[in-house]
Amino acid sequence: MSTALVEPVDDDLWSAIGDPTRRRMLDLLLAADGGTATSLSRQMPVTRQAVAKHLGVLDRVGLVRGDPAGRERRYRVDDAQLARAVAQLASVGSAWDARLRRIKRIAEDIQRARPE
Amino acid sequence: MSTALVEPVDDDLWSAIGDPTRRRMLDLLLAADGGTATSLSRQMPVTRQAVAKHLGVLDRVGLVRGDPAGRERRYRVDDAQLARAVAQLASVGSAWDARLRRIKRIAEDIQRARPE
DNA sequence: TGTCAAACGCAACCAATGGTTGCAGGAGGT
DNA sequence: ACCTCCTGCAACCATTGGTTGCGTTTGACA
């Protein structure tokens, strides 16, 4: 009955996907199967430098990996790490969901337990 | 084939639950069925004022609601809004998951389609 | 009833971060 | 050889998560 049953949430990983711009970038990278700072910035309302910084963050937590390809640096999503992130989303979500259900159930029990 | 099928993500709501401290606070509020800035701060490694600011944020997006009770202000989680947040987590998660599966499937198809 | 402790709200301040502009450098195409 | 394009680095700005400090309300209790 401890929350230790759920895989502990990696705050770095979570906050990496917590930023809306970075989520958008991950979407774009998944859709196009990779991209560069410049190519991403052209599909988003921020500058290339901002995108580059975000790519740095995503790289640091292992969600993307970028290696040089000619004169550009191509980034791709690391499937395994993104899968971990998805698992954490699901984990936190289901934990809250369980608590909500449990509270609702307790409330119903209380209602039911006093017909006086 | 548009991402418009998924309920659009509310960036305010998302970034509210994006902060690890605020997630922790929600956990505590759910576990104890409510609490005050002071009571929460005693169970966390941050000051009351920091907690108070976070409660302000959570209040603004409707995840918690606080009303005065004697000399303290008691906050409780808004079940419906937290349920919305959980839904968004699930939504983003499953979108990514779908993309991962799709990509993996395409990759397998490519593998399979060239026995030459 | 008068005093005291506890909880609150507000303000000033600091560090980290998401964003910008500007600029120098290296790799490719013609 | 040149010109273009993409990259990386630096300076700078605004927002935000965090702190300390202080004044105010309010419940409790002698």
PDB file of C-alpha atoms (C1' of nucleotides) in Angstrom:
ATOM      1  CA  MET A   1       0.000   0.000   0.000  1.00  0.00           C
ATOM      2  CA  SER A   2       2.860   2.272  -0.681  1.00  0.00           C
ATOM      3  CA  THR A   3       3.310   4.433  -3.719  1.00  0.00           C
ATOM      4  CA  ALA A   4       6.684   2.758  -4.077  1.00  0.00           C
ATOM      5  CA  LEU A   5       4.996   0.159  -6.232  1.00  0.00           C
ATOM      6  CA  VAL A   6       4.907   2.571  -9.127  1.00  0.00           C
ATOM      7  CA  GLU A   7       8.197   3.215 -10.812  1.00  0.00           C
ATOM      8  CA  PRO A   8       9.535   6.419  -9.243  1.00  0.00           C
ATOM      9  CA  VAL A   9       9.037   9.433 -11.444  1.00  0.00           C
ATOM     10  CA  ASP A  10      12.187  10.821 -12.987  1.00  0.00           C
ATOM     11  CA  ASP A  11      11.787  14.545 -12.484  1.00  0.00           C
ATOM     12  CA  ASP A  12      14.297  15.395 -15.180  1.00  0.00           C
ATOM     13  CA  LEU A  13      12.546  13.248 -17.733  1.00  0.00           C
ATOM     14  CA  TRP A  14       9.168  14.577 -16.695  1.00  0.00           C
ATOM     15  CA  SER A  15      10.129  18.232 -16.814  1.00  0.00           C
ATOM     16  CA  ALA A  16      11.694  17.599 -20.211  1.00  0.00           C
ATOM     17  CA  ILE A  17       8.323  16.570 -21.585  1.00  0.00           C
ATOM     18  CA  GLY A  18       6.592  19.144 -19.393  1.00  0.00           C
ATOM     19  CA  ASP A  19       7.444  21.991 -21.703  1.00  0.00           C
ATOM     20  CA  PRO A  20       4.862  22.544 -24.448  1.00  0.00           C
ATOM     21  CA  THR A  21       7.497  23.565 -26.984  1.00  0.00           C
ATOM     22  CA  ARG A  22       9.479  20.413 -26.374  1.00  0.00           C
ATOM     23  CA  ARG A  23       6.330  18.277 -26.648  1.00  0.00           C
ATOM     24  CA  ARG A  24       5.626  19.937 -29.966  1.00  0.00           C
ATOM     25  CA  MET A  25       9.159  19.221 -31.076  1.00  0.00           C
ATOM     26  CA  LEU A  26       8.840  15.568 -30.137  1.00  0.00           C
ATOM     27  CA  ASP A  27       5.634  15.413 -32.151  1.00  0.00           C
ATOM     28  CA  LEU A  28       7.352  16.909 -35.169  1.00  0.00           C
ATOM     29  CA  LEU A  29      10.361  14.640 -34.830  1.00  0.00           C
ATOM     30  CA  LEU A  30       8.108  11.607 -34.606  1.00  0.00           C
ATOM     31  CA  ALA A  31       6.018  12.721 -37.567  1.00  0.00           C
ATOM     32  CA  ALA A  32       8.964  13.405 -39.855  1.00  0.00           C
ATOM     33  CA  ASP A  33      11.229  10.722 -38.437  1.00  0.00           C
ATOM     34  CA  GLY A  34      13.933  13.173 -37.470  1.00  0.00           C
ATOM     35  CA  GLY A  35      14.883  16.742 -38.167  1.00  0.00           C
ATOM     36  CA  THR A  36      17.360  19.534 -37.520  1.00  0.00           C
ATOM     37  CA  ALA A  37      17.176  22.609 -35.352  1.00  0.00           C
ATOM     38  CA  THR A  38      16.553  24.690 -38.444  1.00  0.00           C
ATOM     39  CA  SER A  39      13.907  22.427 -39.952  1.00  0.00           C
ATOM     40  CA  LEU A  40      12.021  22.274 -36.670  1.00  0.00           C
ATOM     41  CA  SER A  41      12.204  26.005 -36.107  1.00  0.00           C
ATOM     42  CA  ARG A  42      10.602  26.576 -39.496  1.00  0.00           C
ATOM     43  CA  GLN A  43       7.516  24.646 -38.365  1.00  0.00           C
ATOM     44  CA  MET A  44       7.289  26.409 -35.022  1.00  0.00           C
ATOM     45  CA  PRO A  45       6.827  29.938 -33.741  1.00  0.00           C
ATOM     46  CA  VAL A  46      10.242  30.121 -32.075  1.00  0.00           C
ATOM     47  CA  THR A  47      13.748  30.806 -33.283  1.00  0.00           C
ATOM     48  CA  ARG A  48      16.299  28.221 -34.271  1.00  0.00           C
ATOM     49  CA  GLN A  49      18.388  29.032 -31.203  1.00  0.00           C
ATOM     50  CA  ALA A  50      15.487  28.353 -28.869  1.00  0.00           C
ATOM     51  CA  VAL A  51      14.906  25.050 -30.621  1.00  0.00           C
ATOM     52  CA  ALA A  52      18.590  24.246 -30.326  1.00  0.00           C
ATOM     53  CA  LYS A  53      18.488  24.801 -26.577  1.00  0.00           C
ATOM     54  CA  HIS A  54      15.468  22.532 -26.254  1.00  0.00           C
ATOM     55  CA  LEU A  55      17.187  19.889 -28.328  1.00  0.00           C
ATOM     56  CA  GLY A  56      20.050  20.160 -25.881  1.00  0.00           C
ATOM     57  CA  VAL A  57      17.681  19.493 -22.986  1.00  0.00           C
ATOM     58  CA  LEU A  58      16.024  16.584 -24.743  1.00  0.00           C
ATOM     59  CA  ASP A  59      19.428  15.202 -25.636  1.00  0.00           C
ATOM     60  CA  ARG A  60      20.642  15.459 -22.049  1.00  0.00           C
ATOM     61  CA  VAL A  61      17.761  13.331 -20.755  1.00  0.00           C
ATOM     62  CA  GLY A  62      18.189  10.942 -23.659  1.00  0.00           C
ATOM     63  CA  LEU A  63      14.857  11.552 -25.374  1.00  0.00           C
ATOM     64  CA  VAL A  64      16.567  12.455 -28.640  1.00  0.00           C
ATOM     65  CA  ARG A  65      19.968  11.834 -30.120  1.00  0.00           C
ATOM     66  CA  GLY A  66      21.631  14.031 -32.668  1.00  0.00           C
ATOM     67  CA  ASP A  67      24.553  13.181 -34.846  1.00  0.00           C
ATOM     68  CA  PRO A  68      26.212  15.204 -37.573  1.00  0.00           C
ATOM     69  CA  ALA A  69      25.075  14.559 -41.131  1.00  0.00           C
ATOM     70  CA  GLY A  70      27.007  16.646 -43.553  1.00  0.00           C
ATOM     71  CA  ARG A  71      26.699  20.276 -42.674  1.00  0.00           C
ATOM     72  CA  GLU A  72      23.663  19.739 -40.525  1.00  0.00           C
ATOM     73  CA  ARG A  73      22.988  17.945 -37.273  1.00  0.00           C
ATOM     74  CA  ARG A  74      20.064  15.536 -37.520  1.00  0.00           C
ATOM     75  CA  TYR A  75      18.119  14.627 -34.406  1.00  0.00           C
ATOM     76  CA  ARG A  76      15.967  11.564 -33.915  1.00  0.00           C
ATOM     77  CA  VAL A  77      13.748  10.376 -31.096  1.00  0.00           C
ATOM     78  CA  ASP A  78      15.042   7.594 -28.889  1.00  0.00           C
ATOM     79  CA  ASP A  79      12.108   5.183 -28.920  1.00  0.00           C
ATOM     80  CA  ALA A  80      13.024   3.425 -25.705  1.00  0.00           C
ATOM     81  CA  GLN A  81      13.391   6.592 -23.692  1.00  0.00           C
ATOM     82  CA  LEU A  82      10.170   8.064 -25.052  1.00  0.00           C
ATOM     83  CA  ALA A  83       8.487   4.821 -24.122  1.00  0.00           C
ATOM     84  CA  ARG A  84       9.784   5.318 -20.589  1.00  0.00           C
ATOM     85  CA  ALA A  85       8.319   8.817 -20.588  1.00  0.00           C
ATOM     86  CA  VAL A  86       4.973   7.514 -21.774  1.00  0.00           C
ATOM     87  CA  ALA A  87       5.075   4.941 -19.000  1.00  0.00           C
ATOM     88  CA  GLN A  88       5.602   7.680 -16.432  1.00  0.00           C
ATOM     89  CA  LEU A  89       2.688   9.679 -17.764  1.00  0.00           C
ATOM     90  CA  ALA A  90       0.539   6.619 -17.471  1.00  0.00           C
ATOM     91  CA  SER A  91       1.892   5.900 -14.024  1.00  0.00           C
ATOM     92  CA  VAL A  92       1.127   9.305 -12.546  1.00  0.00           C
ATOM     93  CA  GLY A  93      -2.197   9.446 -14.320  1.00  0.00           C
ATOM     94  CA  SER A  94      -3.338   6.106 -13.046  1.00  0.00           C
ATOM     95  CA  ALA A  95      -2.147   6.892  -9.520  1.00  0.00           C
ATOM     96  CA  TRP A  96      -4.297  10.016  -9.442  1.00  0.00           C
ATOM     97  CA  ASP A  97      -7.119   8.182 -11.073  1.00  0.00           C
ATOM     98  CA  ALA A  98      -6.967   5.496  -8.411  1.00  0.00           C
ATOM     99  CA  ARG A  99      -7.016   8.095  -5.658  1.00  0.00           C
ATOM    100  CA  LEU A 100      -9.987   9.824  -7.227  1.00  0.00           C
ATOM    101  CA  ARG A 101     -11.901   6.555  -7.452  1.00  0.00           C
ATOM    102  CA  ARG A 102     -10.958   5.584  -3.933  1.00  0.00           C
ATOM    103  CA  ILE A 103     -12.108   8.913  -2.538  1.00  0.00           C
ATOM    104  CA  LYS A 104     -15.337   8.694  -4.443  1.00  0.00           C
ATOM    105  CA  ARG A 105     -15.875   5.203  -3.123  1.00  0.00           C
ATOM    106  CA  ILE A 106     -15.231   6.291   0.460  1.00  0.00           C
ATOM    107  CA  ALA A 107     -17.680   9.137   0.022  1.00  0.00           C
ATOM    108  CA  GLU A 108     -20.299   6.711  -1.236  1.00  0.00           C
ATOM    109  CA  ASP A 109     -19.624   4.373   1.677  1.00  0.00           C
ATOM    110  CA  ILE A 110     -20.137   7.190   4.119  1.00  0.00           C
ATOM    111  CA  GLN A 111     -23.363   8.158   2.404  1.00  0.00           C
ATOM    112  CA  ARG A 112     -24.533   4.576   2.522  1.00  0.00           C
ATOM    113  CA  ALA A 113     -23.478   4.005   6.117  1.00  0.00           C
ATOM    114  CA  ARG A 114     -25.767   6.550   7.671  1.00  0.00           C
ATOM    115  CA  PRO A 115     -29.420   6.030   6.955  1.00  0.00           C
ATOM    116  CA  GLU A 116     -30.325   7.614  10.310  1.00  0.00           C
TER     117      GLU A 116
ATOM    118  CA  MET B   1      -5.276  11.572 -39.771  1.00  0.00           C
ATOM    119  CA  SER B   2      -4.973  14.791 -37.916  1.00  0.00           C
ATOM    120  CA  THR B   3      -3.957  15.226 -34.349  1.00  0.00           C
ATOM    121  CA  ALA B   4      -7.143  17.239 -33.960  1.00  0.00           C
ATOM    122  CA  LEU B   5      -8.889  14.038 -33.038  1.00  0.00           C
ATOM    123  CA  VAL B   6      -7.347  14.145 -29.600  1.00  0.00           C
ATOM    124  CA  GLU B   7      -8.754  16.702 -27.261  1.00  0.00           C
ATOM    125  CA  PRO B   8      -6.439  19.695 -27.601  1.00  0.00           C
ATOM    126  CA  VAL B   9      -3.998  19.946 -24.716  1.00  0.00           C
ATOM    127  CA  ASP B  10      -4.591  22.820 -22.357  1.00  0.00           C
ATOM    128  CA  ASP B  11      -1.089  24.199 -21.917  1.00  0.00           C
ATOM    129  CA  ASP B  12      -1.988  26.007 -18.712  1.00  0.00           C
ATOM    130  CA  LEU B  13      -3.410  22.892 -17.158  1.00  0.00           C
ATOM    131  CA  TRP B  14      -0.508  20.812 -18.359  1.00  0.00           C
ATOM    132  CA  SER B  15       2.192  23.138 -17.102  1.00  0.00           C
ATOM    133  CA  ALA B  16       0.351  23.304 -13.787  1.00  0.00           C
ATOM    134  CA  ILE B  17       0.850  19.572 -13.329  1.00  0.00           C
ATOM    135  CA  GLY B  18       4.235  19.753 -15.011  1.00  0.00           C
ATOM    136  CA  ASP B  19       5.936  21.083 -11.918  1.00  0.00           C
ATOM    137  CA  PRO B  20       7.196  18.334  -9.586  1.00  0.00           C
ATOM    138  CA  THR B  21       6.442  20.366  -6.460  1.00  0.00           C
ATOM    139  CA  ARG B  22       2.869  20.910  -7.563  1.00  0.00           C
ATOM    140  CA  ARG B  23       2.452  17.213  -8.382  1.00  0.00           C
ATOM    141  CA  ARG B  24       3.692  16.413  -4.904  1.00  0.00           C
ATOM    142  CA  MET B  25       1.217  18.889  -3.454  1.00  0.00           C
ATOM    143  CA  LEU B  26      -1.645  17.312  -5.354  1.00  0.00           C
ATOM    144  CA  ASP B  27      -0.590  13.927  -4.018  1.00  0.00           C
ATOM    145  CA  LEU B  28      -0.577  15.242  -0.453  1.00  0.00           C
ATOM    146  CA  LEU B  29      -3.916  16.990  -0.900  1.00  0.00           C
ATOM    147  CA  LEU B  30      -5.432  13.799  -2.276  1.00  0.00           C
ATOM    148  CA  ALA B  31      -3.956  11.676   0.490  1.00  0.00           C
ATOM    149  CA  ALA B  32      -5.101  13.907   3.339  1.00  0.00           C
ATOM    150  CA  ASP B  33      -8.279  15.106   1.652  1.00  0.00           C
ATOM    151  CA  GLY B  34      -7.294  18.744   1.806  1.00  0.00           C
ATOM    152  CA  GLY B  35      -4.754  20.896   3.555  1.00  0.00           C
ATOM    153  CA  THR B  36      -3.394  24.384   4.071  1.00  0.00           C
ATOM    154  CA  ALA B  37      -0.299  26.125   2.805  1.00  0.00           C
ATOM    155  CA  THR B  38       1.287  25.650   6.194  1.00  0.00           C
ATOM    156  CA  SER B  39       0.340  22.011   6.618  1.00  0.00           C
ATOM    157  CA  LEU B  40       1.615  21.178   3.141  1.00  0.00           C
ATOM    158  CA  SER B  41       4.869  23.062   3.630  1.00  0.00           C
ATOM    159  CA  ARG B  42       5.561  21.009   6.750  1.00  0.00           C
ATOM    160  CA  GLN B  43       5.521  17.837   4.667  1.00  0.00           C
ATOM    161  CA  MET B  44       7.705  19.263   1.923  1.00  0.00           C
ATOM    162  CA  PRO B  45      11.185  20.706   1.555  1.00  0.00           C
ATOM    163  CA  VAL B  46       9.993  24.186   0.585  1.00  0.00           C
ATOM    164  CA  THR B  47       8.726  27.173   2.486  1.00  0.00           C
ATOM    165  CA  ARG B  48       5.104  28.054   3.151  1.00  0.00           C
ATOM    166  CA  GLN B  49       5.321  31.004   0.780  1.00  0.00           C
ATOM    167  CA  ALA B  50       6.499  28.834  -2.079  1.00  0.00           C
ATOM    168  CA  VAL B  51       3.642  26.452  -1.397  1.00  0.00           C
ATOM    169  CA  ALA B  52       1.236  29.370  -1.277  1.00  0.00           C
ATOM    170  CA  LYS B  53       2.371  30.527  -4.716  1.00  0.00           C
ATOM    171  CA  HIS B  54       1.904  27.031  -6.117  1.00  0.00           C
ATOM    172  CA  LEU B  55      -1.543  26.845  -4.565  1.00  0.00           C
ATOM    173  CA  GLY B  56      -2.288  30.100  -6.356  1.00  0.00           C
ATOM    174  CA  VAL B  57      -1.263  28.552  -9.659  1.00  0.00           C
ATOM    175  CA  LEU B  58      -3.290  25.401  -9.040  1.00  0.00           C
ATOM    176  CA  ASP B  59      -6.245  27.532  -8.007  1.00  0.00           C
ATOM    177  CA  ARG B  60      -5.999  29.640 -11.138  1.00  0.00           C
ATOM    178  CA  VAL B  61      -6.277  26.602 -13.400  1.00  0.00           C
ATOM    179  CA  GLY B  62      -9.024  25.179 -11.208  1.00  0.00           C
ATOM    180  CA  LEU B  63      -7.190  22.109  -9.967  1.00  0.00           C
ATOM    181  CA  VAL B  64      -7.738  23.084  -6.345  1.00  0.00           C
ATOM    182  CA  ARG B  65     -10.141  25.346  -4.545  1.00  0.00           C
ATOM    183  CA  GLY B  66      -9.436  27.055  -1.261  1.00  0.00           C
ATOM    184  CA  ASP B  67     -11.925  28.633   1.067  1.00  0.00           C
ATOM    185  CA  PRO B  68     -11.370  30.164   4.460  1.00  0.00           C
ATOM    186  CA  ALA B  69     -11.959  27.922   7.473  1.00  0.00           C
ATOM    187  CA  GLY B  70     -11.402  29.787  10.682  1.00  0.00           C
ATOM    188  CA  ARG B  71      -8.008  31.389  10.703  1.00  0.00           C
ATOM    189  CA  GLU B  72      -6.676  29.121   8.011  1.00  0.00           C
ATOM    190  CA  ARG B  73      -7.405  28.641   4.351  1.00  0.00           C
ATOM    191  CA  ARG B  74      -8.154  25.039   3.488  1.00  0.00           C
ATOM    192  CA  TYR B  75      -7.535  23.804  -0.051  1.00  0.00           C
ATOM    193  CA  ARG B  76      -9.076  20.776  -1.667  1.00  0.00           C
ATOM    194  CA  VAL B  77      -8.609  19.095  -5.026  1.00  0.00           C
ATOM    195  CA  ASP B  78     -11.272  19.641  -7.648  1.00  0.00           C
ATOM    196  CA  ASP B  79     -11.996  16.083  -8.752  1.00  0.00           C
ATOM    197  CA  ALA B  80     -13.440  17.005 -12.132  1.00  0.00           C
ATOM    198  CA  GLN B  81     -10.528  19.194 -13.128  1.00  0.00           C
ATOM    199  CA  LEU B  82      -7.958  16.656 -11.977  1.00  0.00           C
ATOM    200  CA  ALA B  83      -9.827  14.071 -14.013  1.00  0.00           C
ATOM    201  CA  ARG B  84      -9.427  16.368 -17.023  1.00  0.00           C
ATOM    202  CA  ALA B  85      -5.702  16.573 -16.304  1.00  0.00           C
ATOM    203  CA  VAL B  86      -5.452  12.800 -16.086  1.00  0.00           C
ATOM    204  CA  ALA B  87      -7.275  12.565 -19.397  1.00  0.00           C
ATOM    205  CA  GLN B  88      -4.728  14.869 -21.004  1.00  0.00           C
ATOM    206  CA  LEU B  89      -1.850  12.812 -19.680  1.00  0.00           C
ATOM    207  CA  ALA B  90      -3.451   9.725 -21.137  1.00  0.00           C
ATOM    208  CA  SER B  91      -4.138  11.547 -24.385  1.00  0.00           C
ATOM    209  CA  VAL B  92      -0.586  12.707 -24.983  1.00  0.00           C
ATOM    210  CA  GLY B  93       0.792   9.404 -23.822  1.00  0.00           C
ATOM    211  CA  SER B  94      -1.341   7.356 -26.109  1.00  0.00           C
ATOM    212  CA  ALA B  95      -0.642   9.668 -29.042  1.00  0.00           C
ATOM    213  CA  TRP B  96       3.075   9.125 -28.639  1.00  0.00           C
ATOM    214  CA  ASP B  97       2.556   5.468 -28.020  1.00  0.00           C
ATOM    215  CA  ALA B  98       0.575   5.192 -31.230  1.00  0.00           C
ATOM    216  CA  ARG B  99       3.302   6.954 -33.168  1.00  0.00           C
ATOM    217  CA  LEU B 100       5.935   4.690 -31.705  1.00  0.00           C
ATOM    218  CA  ARG B 101       3.968   1.603 -32.634  1.00  0.00           C
ATOM    219  CA  ARG B 102       3.270   2.966 -36.089  1.00  0.00           C
ATOM    220  CA  ILE B 103       6.911   3.759 -36.667  1.00  0.00           C
ATOM    221  CA  LYS B 104       7.962   0.378 -35.398  1.00  0.00           C
ATOM    222  CA  ARG B 105       5.422  -1.242 -37.663  1.00  0.00           C
ATOM    223  CA  ILE B 106       6.633   0.713 -40.684  1.00  0.00           C
ATOM    224  CA  ALA B 107      10.174  -0.264 -39.847  1.00  0.00           C
ATOM    225  CA  GLU B 108       9.159  -3.901 -39.682  1.00  0.00           C
ATOM    226  CA  ASP B 109       7.301  -3.599 -42.964  1.00  0.00           C
ATOM    227  CA  ILE B 110      10.379  -2.172 -44.619  1.00  0.00           C
ATOM    228  CA  GLN B 111      12.493  -4.961 -43.203  1.00  0.00           C
ATOM    229  CA  ARG B 112      10.008  -7.527 -44.426  1.00  0.00           C
ATOM    230  CA  ALA B 113       9.619  -5.969 -47.872  1.00  0.00           C
ATOM    231  CA  ARG B 114      13.189  -6.424 -48.974  1.00  0.00           C
ATOM    232  CA  PRO B 115      14.370  -9.978 -49.034  1.00  0.00           C
ATOM    233  CA  GLU B 116      16.756  -9.152 -51.873  1.00  0.00           C
TER     234      GLU B 116
ATOM    235  C1'  DT C   1     -11.082  40.366  28.469  1.00  0.00           C
ATOM    236  C1'  DG C   2      -6.347  40.883  27.232  1.00  0.00           C
ATOM    237  C1'  DT C   3      -2.541  38.634  25.467  1.00  0.00           C
ATOM    238  C1'  DC C   4      -0.025  35.372  22.626  1.00  0.00           C
ATOM    239  C1'  DA C   5       0.856  32.017  19.150  1.00  0.00           C
ATOM    240  C1'  DA C   6      -0.211  30.621  14.593  1.00  0.00           C
ATOM    241  C1'  DA C   7      -1.614  31.206   9.994  1.00  0.00           C
ATOM    242  C1'  DC C   8      -2.080  34.350   6.352  1.00  0.00           C
ATOM    243  C1'  DG C   9      -0.888  37.930   2.653  1.00  0.00           C
ATOM    244  C1'  DC C  10       2.340  41.082   0.597  1.00  0.00           C
ATOM    245  C1'  DA C  11       6.872  42.735  -1.028  1.00  0.00           C
ATOM    246  C1'  DA C  12      11.705  42.557  -2.157  1.00  0.00           C
ATOM    247  C1'  DC C  13      15.037  39.903  -3.728  1.00  0.00           C
ATOM    248  C1'  DC C  14      17.780  35.819  -6.138  1.00  0.00           C
ATOM    249  C1'  DA C  15      18.737  31.906  -9.514  1.00  0.00           C
ATOM    250  C1'  DA C  16      17.276  29.196 -13.264  1.00  0.00           C
ATOM    251  C1'  DT C  17      15.198  28.948 -17.655  1.00  0.00           C
ATOM    252  C1'  DG C  18      12.704  29.844 -22.050  1.00  0.00           C
ATOM    253  C1'  DG C  19      13.132  33.244 -25.294  1.00  0.00           C
ATOM    254  C1'  DT C  20      15.386  36.807 -28.224  1.00  0.00           C
ATOM    255  C1'  DT C  21      19.222  39.163 -31.317  1.00  0.00           C
ATOM    256  C1'  DG C  22      23.811  39.253 -33.150  1.00  0.00           C
ATOM    257  C1'  DC C  23      27.897  37.253 -34.911  1.00  0.00           C
ATOM    258  C1'  DA C  24      31.730  34.147 -36.184  1.00  0.00           C
ATOM    259  C1'  DG C  25      32.858  29.659 -38.303  1.00  0.00           C
ATOM    260  C1'  DG C  26      32.612  25.345 -41.200  1.00  0.00           C
ATOM    261  C1'  DA C  27      30.645  22.339 -44.907  1.00  0.00           C
ATOM    262  C1'  DG C  28      28.434  21.953 -49.720  1.00  0.00           C
ATOM    263  C1'  DG C  29      26.957  23.274 -54.274  1.00  0.00           C
ATOM    264  C1'  DT C  30      27.903  25.869 -58.505  1.00  0.00           C
TER     265       DT C  30
ATOM    266  C1'  DA D   1      36.723  30.344 -55.443  1.00  0.00           C
ATOM    267  C1'  DC D   2      32.719  31.990 -53.869  1.00  0.00           C
ATOM    268  C1'  DC D   3      28.374  32.122 -51.790  1.00  0.00           C
ATOM    269  C1'  DT D   4      24.903  30.045 -49.186  1.00  0.00           C
ATOM    270  C1'  DC D   5      23.125  27.616 -45.393  1.00  0.00           C
ATOM    271  C1'  DC D   6      23.313  25.539 -41.153  1.00  0.00           C
ATOM    272  C1'  DT D   7      25.641  25.410 -36.823  1.00  0.00           C
ATOM    273  C1'  DG D   8      27.508  27.049 -32.278  1.00  0.00           C
ATOM    274  C1'  DC D   9      28.492  30.649 -28.881  1.00  0.00           C
ATOM    275  C1'  DA D  10      27.523  34.922 -26.243  1.00  0.00           C
ATOM    276  C1'  DA D  11      24.906  38.658 -24.386  1.00  0.00           C
ATOM    277  C1'  DC D  12      20.755  40.024 -22.953  1.00  0.00           C
ATOM    278  C1'  DC D  13      15.572  40.090 -21.275  1.00  0.00           C
ATOM    279  C1'  DA D  14      11.191  38.264 -18.945  1.00  0.00           C
ATOM    280  C1'  DT D  15       9.057  34.774 -16.363  1.00  0.00           C
ATOM    281  C1'  DT D  16       9.016  31.740 -12.626  1.00  0.00           C
ATOM    282  C1'  DG D  17      10.197  28.797  -8.619  1.00  0.00           C
ATOM    283  C1'  DG D  18      12.389  29.793  -4.541  1.00  0.00           C
ATOM    284  C1'  DT D  19      13.918  32.487  -0.467  1.00  0.00           C
ATOM    285  C1'  DT D  20      13.657  35.989   3.665  1.00  0.00           C
ATOM    286  C1'  DG D  21      11.313  39.530   6.143  1.00  0.00           C
ATOM    287  C1'  DC D  22       7.347  41.961   7.922  1.00  0.00           C
ATOM    288  C1'  DG D  23       2.705  43.405   9.080  1.00  0.00           C
ATOM    289  C1'  DT D  24      -2.099  41.671  10.041  1.00  0.00           C
ATOM    290  C1'  DT D  25      -5.832  38.789  11.351  1.00  0.00           C
ATOM    291  C1'  DT D  26      -7.769  35.333  14.300  1.00  0.00           C
ATOM    292  C1'  DG D  27      -8.384  31.607  17.248  1.00  0.00           C
ATOM    293  C1'  DA D  28      -7.301  30.056  21.957  1.00  0.00           C
ATOM    294  C1'  DC D  29      -6.640  30.364  26.681  1.00  0.00           C
ATOM    295  C1'  DA D  30      -5.294  32.281  31.329  1.00  0.00           C
TER     296       DA D  30
END
